[in-house]
Amino acid sequence: MSEPVVVDAMGGDHGPVETVAGAVAARRELGIPVVLVGRAGNIRAELDRHGAVAEVGVVHAEDVVPMAERGAGAVFSTTTSLTVGCDLVRRGAASAFVSAGSTGAVVSCAIRGIGRATGVLRPALAIALPSVTGGATVLIDAGATSDPTPEMIAQFALLGVSYAQLVLGVADPSVGLLSIGSEPGKGNRLTRRAGELLPGLPFRFHGNVEGHDVLAGTVDVIVTDGFTGNVVLKNVEGSVRAALTLVARSGIAGAEELREVARRYDPETHGGAALLGLSGTVVVAHGSSRAATIARACAVAHDLAEGGVVTRFGDHLTAEPAR
């Protein structure tokens, strides 16, 4: 693939120092062509520290979207690293876009700059969480749309099923709706209405699942709203760290075993979440991402783009949720 992955050099808590280092690692260690977008002077200074000025392309973008930006305000400027990066994807000058910036801002800029896929109501973030069974469960939405409609949640489920099939290779994914009880009818109004729509869609609907099912391998896809999904994701990361700390203090497991478990749930390992439902490939990395995480996010974006996963989603969205 000749088109590079474009990386938002200014995004995240540690850009451009860590984002540039991650892009250089993606180029040198993984062989992924990358372009950095942002303030060219700052970027080239970091590239020079790595001796990589001739290896990584730079596209100048004068402005930076603050991490505190919630979303809509980010789309009004055409000179930010987010808007310029998304425009490169839209024009076909880049195969994918990676950013560790504000999730809301990335989503808003991607919708405006790249566009939604045909028939998609709202995009959603999908992330594959390792389960205790040895497989993975797709959590969707992990933070793109905090206040969706029930119809959007139904479509998130379709996107999650497509992701499980095309990326994880699950032939016939099962879907669970995250709620406060496994019995039908449990949950708030949004969840109850979504629960009425999901059984009519072309996948195996398991029914409601609860928080303790997220890592248990109960289903292949867990669907929820972006607010709840992001809380769940951060809770998983924090709970795993806390549990491993307690186990390490007890001395009942070796350091190598603990490191392996920590690695499976570390954001550095999964790189970021795929923003599904767009006309192009976008990966949103953790705001606190360091270089290794950015490099892994580039690998995820490159693999999604190279496999044509985004364009193949359209073939899987054959059913339209009831309106």
Tab-separated table of C-alpha atoms in Angstrom:
chain	number	residue	atom	x	y	z
A	1	MET	CA	0.000	0.000	0.000
A	2	SER	CA	1.544	3.308	-1.077
A	3	GLU	CA	-0.650	5.591	1.024
A	4	PRO	CA	0.787	6.160	4.502
A	5	VAL	CA	-0.928	6.193	7.878
A	6	VAL	CA	-1.257	9.809	8.986
A	7	VAL	CA	-0.620	10.431	12.685
A	8	ASP	CA	-1.842	13.427	14.660
A	9	ALA	CA	1.494	14.509	16.124
A	10	MET	CA	-0.069	17.103	18.423
A	11	GLY	CA	-2.794	14.922	19.975
A	12	GLY	CA	-2.778	13.297	23.382
A	13	ASP	CA	-1.247	14.224	26.710
A	14	HIS	CA	2.300	13.637	25.459
A	15	GLY	CA	2.312	14.946	21.908
A	16	PRO	CA	4.456	15.647	19.986
A	17	VAL	CA	7.283	13.961	21.941
A	18	GLU	CA	5.680	10.535	22.297
A	19	THR	CA	3.567	10.653	19.138
A	20	VAL	CA	6.613	11.374	16.970
A	21	ALA	CA	8.609	8.657	18.726
A	22	GLY	CA	5.749	6.227	18.118
A	23	ALA	CA	5.524	7.130	14.447
A	24	VAL	CA	9.270	6.620	14.053
A	25	ALA	CA	8.975	3.210	15.745
A	26	ALA	CA	6.105	2.244	13.430
A	27	ARG	CA	8.258	3.141	10.434
A	28	ARG	CA	11.495	1.530	11.590
A	29	GLU	CA	10.296	-1.505	13.522
A	30	LEU	CA	7.054	-2.357	11.728
A	31	GLY	CA	7.786	-1.055	8.238
A	32	ILE	CA	4.632	1.081	8.164
A	33	PRO	CA	4.799	4.246	6.043
A	34	VAL	CA	3.695	7.190	8.177
A	35	VAL	CA	3.145	10.913	7.849
A	36	LEU	CA	2.961	13.249	10.830
A	37	VAL	CA	0.526	16.164	10.822
A	38	GLY	CA	0.845	19.159	13.103
A	39	ARG	CA	3.179	22.082	13.710
A	40	ALA	CA	6.024	21.314	11.353
A	41	GLY	CA	8.727	23.037	13.409
A	42	ASN	CA	7.912	21.057	16.548
A	43	ILE	CA	7.619	17.805	14.619
A	44	ARG	CA	10.908	18.192	12.751
A	45	ALA	CA	12.708	19.023	15.981
A	46	GLU	CA	11.506	15.708	17.429
A	47	LEU	CA	12.324	13.812	14.234
A	48	ASP	CA	15.818	15.272	14.336
A	49	ARG	CA	16.300	13.872	17.839
A	50	HIS	CA	15.603	10.418	16.407
A	51	GLY	CA	17.646	10.992	13.261
A	52	ALA	CA	14.484	10.369	11.255
A	53	VAL	CA	13.905	13.600	9.319
A	54	ALA	CA	14.375	11.795	6.015
A	55	GLU	CA	12.236	8.795	6.996
A	56	VAL	CA	8.911	10.314	8.021
A	57	GLY	CA	6.851	12.834	6.093
A	58	VAL	CA	5.438	15.982	7.671
A	59	VAL	CA	2.279	17.925	6.788
A	60	HIS	CA	1.960	21.284	8.504
A	61	ALA	CA	-1.150	22.177	10.516
A	62	GLU	CA	-0.937	25.375	12.482
A	63	ASP	CA	-3.547	24.801	15.183
A	64	VAL	CA	-4.052	22.225	17.931
A	65	VAL	CA	-7.386	21.058	19.350
A	66	PRO	CA	-7.172	21.090	23.170
A	67	MET	CA	-7.704	17.798	24.993
A	68	ALA	CA	-10.560	19.461	26.874
A	69	GLU	CA	-12.509	20.094	23.647
A	70	ARG	CA	-15.713	18.043	23.804
A	71	GLY	CA	-16.300	17.771	20.089
A	72	ALA	CA	-18.393	20.137	17.991
A	73	GLY	CA	-16.092	23.139	18.440
A	74	ALA	CA	-13.209	21.281	16.821
A	75	VAL	CA	-14.752	21.213	13.342
A	76	PHE	CA	-14.905	24.965	12.764
A	77	SER	CA	-11.193	25.415	12.087
A	78	THR	CA	-9.694	23.920	8.941
A	79	THR	CA	-6.128	24.377	10.176
A	80	THR	CA	-5.968	21.939	13.089
A	81	SER	CA	-4.002	18.693	13.027
A	82	LEU	CA	-7.314	16.807	13.327
A	83	THR	CA	-9.039	18.467	10.375
A	84	VAL	CA	-5.953	18.342	8.157
A	85	GLY	CA	-5.357	14.686	9.009
A	86	CYS	CA	-8.949	13.706	8.242
A	87	ASP	CA	-8.806	15.637	4.972
A	88	LEU	CA	-5.742	13.628	3.898
A	89	VAL	CA	-7.768	10.431	4.361
A	90	ARG	CA	-10.768	11.863	2.523
A	91	ARG	CA	-8.590	12.847	-0.456
A	92	GLY	CA	-6.937	9.441	-0.598
A	93	ALA	CA	-3.524	10.836	0.321
A	94	ALA	CA	-3.454	8.656	3.442
A	95	SER	CA	-4.808	5.182	4.112
A	96	ALA	CA	-5.832	5.850	7.731
A	97	PHE	CA	-5.745	8.415	10.526
A	98	VAL	CA	-4.462	7.853	14.064
A	99	SER	CA	-4.979	10.296	16.928
A	100	ALA	CA	-4.643	10.256	20.707
A	101	GLY	CA	-6.521	13.537	20.919
A	102	SER	CA	-9.871	14.263	22.545
A	103	THR	CA	-12.221	11.454	21.514
A	104	GLY	CA	-15.147	13.804	21.015
A	105	ALA	CA	-13.071	16.095	18.838
A	106	VAL	CA	-11.684	13.220	16.756
A	107	VAL	CA	-15.199	11.839	16.206
A	108	SER	CA	-16.623	15.227	15.189
A	109	CYS	CA	-13.757	15.976	12.803
A	110	ALA	CA	-13.891	12.484	11.285
A	111	ILE	CA	-17.640	12.723	10.647
A	112	ARG	CA	-17.248	16.095	8.967
A	113	GLY	CA	-13.893	15.514	7.267
A	114	ILE	CA	-14.211	11.875	6.170
A	115	GLY	CA	-17.939	11.263	6.341
A	116	ARG	CA	-20.197	8.490	7.554
A	117	ALA	CA	-20.603	5.317	5.547
A	118	THR	CA	-23.887	4.983	3.672
A	119	GLY	CA	-26.793	4.364	6.027
A	120	VAL	CA	-24.800	4.811	9.245
A	121	LEU	CA	-26.499	6.998	11.851
A	122	ARG	CA	-23.468	7.578	14.100
A	123	PRO	CA	-19.984	6.046	14.289
A	124	ALA	CA	-18.947	3.926	17.266
A	125	LEU	CA	-15.653	2.914	18.850
A	126	ALA	CA	-14.930	-0.806	18.896
A	127	ILE	CA	-12.221	-2.439	20.966
A	128	ALA	CA	-11.474	-6.143	21.413
A	129	LEU	CA	-10.957	-7.007	25.076
A	130	PRO	CA	-9.228	-10.321	25.930
A	131	SER	CA	-11.494	-12.755	27.753
A	132	VAL	CA	-10.621	-15.462	30.266
A	133	THR	CA	-11.596	-18.081	27.679
A	134	GLY	CA	-8.616	-17.102	25.534
A	135	GLY	CA	-10.633	-15.262	22.905
A	136	ALA	CA	-11.807	-11.671	22.803
A	137	THR	CA	-15.039	-9.741	23.232
A	138	VAL	CA	-15.780	-6.655	21.143
A	139	LEU	CA	-16.953	-3.746	23.299
A	140	ILE	CA	-18.931	-1.183	21.291
A	141	ASP	CA	-19.471	1.759	21.758
A	142	ALA	CA	-16.358	2.480	23.809
A	143	GLY	CA	-16.784	6.240	23.831
A	144	ALA	CA	-17.750	7.842	20.524
A	145	THR	CA	-21.440	8.602	21.142
A	146	SER	CA	-22.446	9.268	24.725
A	147	ASP	CA	-26.160	9.873	24.119
A	148	PRO	CA	-27.285	7.593	21.288
A	149	THR	CA	-30.812	6.672	20.344
A	150	PRO	CA	-31.975	3.043	20.642
A	151	GLU	CA	-31.741	2.813	16.841
A	152	MET	CA	-28.090	3.845	17.012
A	153	ILE	CA	-27.358	1.170	19.612
A	154	ALA	CA	-28.993	-1.406	17.350
A	155	GLN	CA	-26.725	-0.295	14.529
A	156	PHE	CA	-23.680	-0.350	16.835
A	157	ALA	CA	-24.467	-4.028	17.338
A	158	LEU	CA	-24.373	-4.584	13.565
A	159	LEU	CA	-21.041	-2.792	13.372
A	160	GLY	CA	-19.700	-4.859	16.271
A	161	VAL	CA	-20.778	-8.093	14.609
A	162	SER	CA	-19.051	-7.023	11.391
A	163	TYR	CA	-15.879	-6.224	13.355
A	164	ALA	CA	-15.951	-9.618	15.078
A	165	GLN	CA	-16.371	-11.360	11.732
A	166	LEU	CA	-13.926	-9.369	9.611
A	167	VAL	CA	-11.191	-8.638	12.160
A	168	LEU	CA	-11.427	-11.424	14.750
A	169	GLY	CA	-12.607	-14.140	12.379
A	170	VAL	CA	-15.682	-15.123	14.403
A	171	ALA	CA	-18.049	-16.803	11.932
A	172	ASP	CA	-21.306	-16.363	13.843
A	173	PRO	CA	-20.890	-13.777	16.630
A	174	SER	CA	-23.257	-13.627	19.573
A	175	VAL	CA	-24.351	-10.227	20.905
A	176	GLY	CA	-25.165	-9.142	24.433
A	177	LEU	CA	-26.750	-5.863	25.507
A	178	LEU	CA	-25.032	-4.404	28.581
A	179	SER	CA	-27.539	-3.771	31.367
A	180	ILE	CA	-28.033	-3.945	35.134
A	181	GLY	CA	-29.519	-7.430	35.023
A	182	SER	CA	-29.625	-10.401	32.697
A	183	GLU	CA	-33.422	-10.647	32.734
A	184	PRO	CA	-35.347	-9.187	29.767
A	185	GLY	CA	-36.703	-5.716	30.432
A	186	LYS	CA	-33.957	-4.712	32.897
A	187	GLY	CA	-32.253	-1.363	32.459
A	188	ASN	CA	-33.084	2.262	31.768
A	189	ARG	CA	-35.408	3.439	29.002
A	190	LEU	CA	-32.617	3.520	26.411
A	191	THR	CA	-31.498	-0.031	27.164
A	192	ARG	CA	-35.028	-1.424	27.309
A	193	ARG	CA	-35.931	0.079	23.928
A	194	ALA	CA	-32.681	-1.132	22.369
A	195	GLY	CA	-33.458	-4.561	23.796
A	196	GLU	CA	-36.701	-4.565	21.827
A	197	LEU	CA	-34.880	-3.821	18.545
A	198	LEU	CA	-31.941	-6.225	18.774
A	199	PRO	CA	-33.827	-9.551	18.514
A	200	GLY	CA	-35.077	-8.572	15.050
A	201	LEU	CA	-31.587	-8.116	13.577
A	202	PRO	CA	-29.601	-10.775	11.662
A	203	PHE	CA	-27.317	-12.056	14.404
A	204	ARG	CA	-27.485	-14.294	17.466
A	205	PHE	CA	-28.853	-12.097	20.222
A	206	HIS	CA	-27.933	-13.534	23.610
A	207	GLY	CA	-29.974	-11.027	25.586
A	208	ASN	CA	-28.831	-8.807	28.422
A	209	VAL	CA	-25.371	-9.189	29.925
A	210	GLU	CA	-23.914	-7.570	33.036
A	211	GLY	CA	-20.631	-5.953	33.989
A	212	HIS	CA	-19.117	-9.221	35.177
A	213	ASP	CA	-19.602	-10.678	31.685
A	214	VAL	CA	-17.278	-8.197	29.975
A	215	LEU	CA	-14.126	-10.325	30.387
A	216	ALA	CA	-15.844	-13.673	30.865
A	217	GLY	CA	-16.294	-14.565	27.193
A	218	THR	CA	-20.064	-14.844	27.630
A	219	VAL	CA	-20.679	-13.289	24.202
A	220	ASP	CA	-18.571	-12.173	21.254
A	221	VAL	CA	-19.946	-8.611	21.143
A	222	ILE	CA	-21.176	-6.401	23.986
A	223	VAL	CA	-23.123	-3.349	22.857
A	224	THR	CA	-23.863	-0.258	24.912
A	225	ASP	CA	-23.880	3.536	24.723
A	226	GLY	CA	-20.571	5.392	24.504
A	227	PHE	CA	-20.763	6.866	28.001
A	228	THR	CA	-21.243	3.499	29.687
A	229	GLY	CA	-18.798	1.780	27.352
A	230	ASN	CA	-15.999	4.212	28.118
A	231	VAL	CA	-16.578	3.856	31.859
A	232	VAL	CA	-16.436	0.072	31.454
A	233	LEU	CA	-13.207	0.252	29.437
A	234	LYS	CA	-11.442	2.483	31.973
A	235	ASN	CA	-12.758	0.311	34.811
A	236	VAL	CA	-11.340	-2.821	33.170
A	237	GLU	CA	-7.924	-1.190	32.785
A	238	GLY	CA	-7.904	0.052	36.368
A	239	SER	CA	-9.277	-3.162	37.885
A	240	VAL	CA	-6.700	-5.318	36.124
A	241	ARG	CA	-3.888	-3.080	37.370
A	242	ALA	CA	-5.256	-3.150	40.925
A	243	ALA	CA	-5.741	-6.930	40.918
A	244	LEU	CA	-2.232	-7.549	39.594
A	245	THR	CA	-0.772	-5.236	42.224
A	246	LEU	CA	-2.505	-7.198	44.986
A	247	VAL	CA	-1.416	-10.535	43.521
A	248	ALA	CA	2.170	-9.313	43.185
A	249	ARG	CA	2.210	-8.236	46.838
A	250	SER	CA	0.905	-11.625	47.914
A	251	GLY	CA	3.722	-13.440	46.147
A	252	ILE	CA	1.448	-16.200	44.831
A	253	ALA	CA	2.399	-15.638	41.185
A	254	GLY	CA	5.697	-15.054	39.445
A	255	ALA	CA	6.727	-11.768	37.894
A	256	GLU	CA	6.737	-13.188	34.367
A	257	GLU	CA	3.182	-14.512	34.679
A	258	LEU	CA	1.991	-11.175	36.025
A	259	ARG	CA	3.694	-9.281	33.216
A	260	GLU	CA	1.975	-11.495	30.645
A	261	VAL	CA	-1.483	-10.821	32.106
A	262	ALA	CA	-0.739	-7.094	32.340
A	263	ARG	CA	0.413	-7.078	28.730
A	264	ARG	CA	-2.876	-8.541	27.486
A	265	TYR	CA	-4.898	-5.702	29.004
A	266	ASP	CA	-2.416	-2.852	28.519
A	267	PRO	CA	-3.547	-0.137	26.051
A	268	GLU	CA	-0.056	-0.468	24.565
A	269	THR	CA	-1.010	-3.938	23.356
A	270	HIS	CA	-4.285	-3.101	21.609
A	271	GLY	CA	-3.111	0.342	20.471
A	272	GLY	CA	-6.502	1.956	20.258
A	273	ALA	CA	-10.126	1.630	19.275
A	274	ALA	CA	-11.368	1.522	15.693
A	275	LEU	CA	-13.913	4.215	14.878
A	276	LEU	CA	-16.465	2.252	12.844
A	277	GLY	CA	-19.166	3.569	10.545
A	278	LEU	CA	-17.024	6.019	8.566
A	279	SER	CA	-16.020	6.089	4.911
A	280	GLY	CA	-12.369	5.841	5.954
A	281	THR	CA	-10.178	4.215	8.595
A	282	VAL	CA	-9.693	6.021	11.916
A	283	VAL	CA	-8.092	4.662	15.101
A	284	VAL	CA	-8.412	6.562	18.380
A	285	ALA	CA	-5.596	5.918	20.831
A	286	HIS	CA	-5.677	6.463	24.593
A	287	GLY	CA	-5.118	10.090	25.562
A	288	SER	CA	-2.180	9.087	27.765
A	289	SER	CA	-0.529	7.082	24.976
A	290	ARG	CA	3.235	6.765	24.954
A	291	ALA	CA	5.370	5.896	21.936
A	292	ALA	CA	4.764	2.128	22.026
A	293	THR	CA	1.003	2.625	22.072
A	294	ILE	CA	1.127	5.035	19.139
A	295	ALA	CA	3.225	2.552	17.168
A	296	ARG	CA	0.704	-0.194	17.890
A	297	ALA	CA	-2.184	2.111	16.898
A	298	CYS	CA	-0.420	2.695	13.571
A	299	ALA	CA	-0.224	-1.087	13.102
A	300	VAL	CA	-3.944	-1.481	13.837
A	301	ALA	CA	-4.830	1.315	11.410
A	302	HIS	CA	-2.517	-0.084	8.729
A	303	ASP	CA	-3.990	-3.585	9.040
A	304	LEU	CA	-7.574	-2.306	8.894
A	305	ALA	CA	-6.847	-0.205	5.822
A	306	GLU	CA	-4.799	-2.872	4.060
A	307	GLY	CA	-7.539	-5.441	4.614
A	308	GLY	CA	-10.187	-3.105	3.227
A	309	VAL	CA	-12.193	-3.657	6.400
A	310	VAL	CA	-13.963	-0.301	6.315
A	311	THR	CA	-15.265	-0.770	2.771
A	312	ARG	CA	-16.346	-4.325	3.575
A	313	PHE	CA	-18.517	-3.145	6.460
A	314	GLY	CA	-21.082	-1.918	3.948
A	315	ASP	CA	-21.730	-5.465	2.773
A	316	HIS	CA	-22.453	-6.533	6.349
A	317	LEU	CA	-24.861	-3.709	7.179
A	318	THR	CA	-27.691	-5.381	5.281
A	319	ALA	CA	-30.375	-4.780	7.871
A	320	GLU	CA	-31.675	-1.376	8.829
A	321	PRO	CA	-32.845	-0.961	12.444
A	322	ALA	CA	-36.508	-0.121	12.877
A	323	ARG	CA	-37.071	3.607	13.112
